């Protein structure tokens, strides 16, 4: 079974631009969560989508948004990029068979904002 | 809300020696507990989880953890480490509502010395 895939793996953007990251969950998984990982703040939860609906949201500004498609693939978008948005963005998927809270992580997208 | 404290940011240990990585949590509700490992340039991999039942949980790669409710701790242990265990280890909690938002600790960098 293929794991969680994220594209692109690396991205360089300029302040003020916007960016879209993509995540394909494990086949059959309907929940996709996004996390931001930085050296200063560590791993922080952004949001979770389940069956195309946002089920949970972390404490991030409205510049961070996401969506999920009918095939469970998810995208997250960051508008008006700031230097502080430079981070590793991790996507995780989970299915009912895995048990509560058990998530499978992708390799992440490394975003650098200059 | 929940929070997680990992008391040691770095733990050096000699190969074949035992290791304990400490994790304490705070929550006003019952939680599920997890340990994840992150190898360089990779996403997170689930080591083990505590949902209910026996307080001693065994995971992959010879790791185990013990849930102590009175001390709100979930320390990770391995009786004999290998070079390949060198990685970042994260303790995480989630509430029991079924939501998939994990709260992570700041991580412990385990370095195994030959």
Tab-separated table of N, CA and C in Angstrom, chain B residues 10 15 26-27 30 35 47 51 58 60 71 94 103:
chain	number	residue	atom	x	y	z
B	10	UNK	N	18.019	16.977	24.236
B	10	UNK	CA	19.017	16.107	23.616
B	10	UNK	C	19.420	15.025	24.596
B	15	UNK	N	26.030	3.147	22.334
B	15	UNK	CA	25.406	1.990	21.700
B	15	UNK	C	25.308	0.831	22.692
B	26	UNK	N	-0.288	17.460	30.087
B	26	UNK	CA	-1.289	18.152	30.885
B	26	UNK	C	-2.581	18.189	30.081
B	27	UNK	N	-3.677	17.813	30.741
B	27	UNK	CA	-4.954	17.832	30.046
B	27	UNK	C	-6.087	17.820	31.056
B	30	UNK	N	-9.594	13.185	29.373
B	30	UNK	CA	-8.835	11.961	29.107
B	30	UNK	C	-8.204	12.045	27.727
B	35	UNK	N	3.985	8.084	20.807
B	35	UNK	CA	5.369	8.442	20.530
B	35	UNK	C	5.601	8.243	19.038
B	47	UNK	N	5.653	5.085	16.682
B	47	UNK	CA	6.386	4.046	17.427
B	47	UNK	C	5.429	3.196	18.253
B	51	UNK	N	-3.996	3.794	24.257
B	51	UNK	CA	-5.398	4.194	24.149
B	51	UNK	C	-6.146	3.861	25.438
B	58	UNK	N	3.995	-1.778	24.213
B	58	UNK	CA	5.172	-2.141	23.406
B	58	UNK	C	4.965	-1.654	21.978
B	60	UNK	N	7.245	-0.614	18.024
B	60	UNK	CA	8.166	-1.160	17.041
B	60	UNK	C	9.605	-0.892	17.442
B	71	UNK	N	1.162	10.494	37.658
B	71	UNK	CA	2.266	11.414	37.375
B	71	UNK	C	2.112	12.080	36.010
B	94	UNK	N	-3.700	13.361	22.148
B	94	UNK	CA	-4.928	13.833	21.528
B	94	UNK	C	-6.068	13.561	22.503
B	103	UNK	N	-1.322	17.102	19.735
B	103	UNK	CA	-0.481	18.119	20.368
B	103	UNK	C	0.863	17.470	20.635
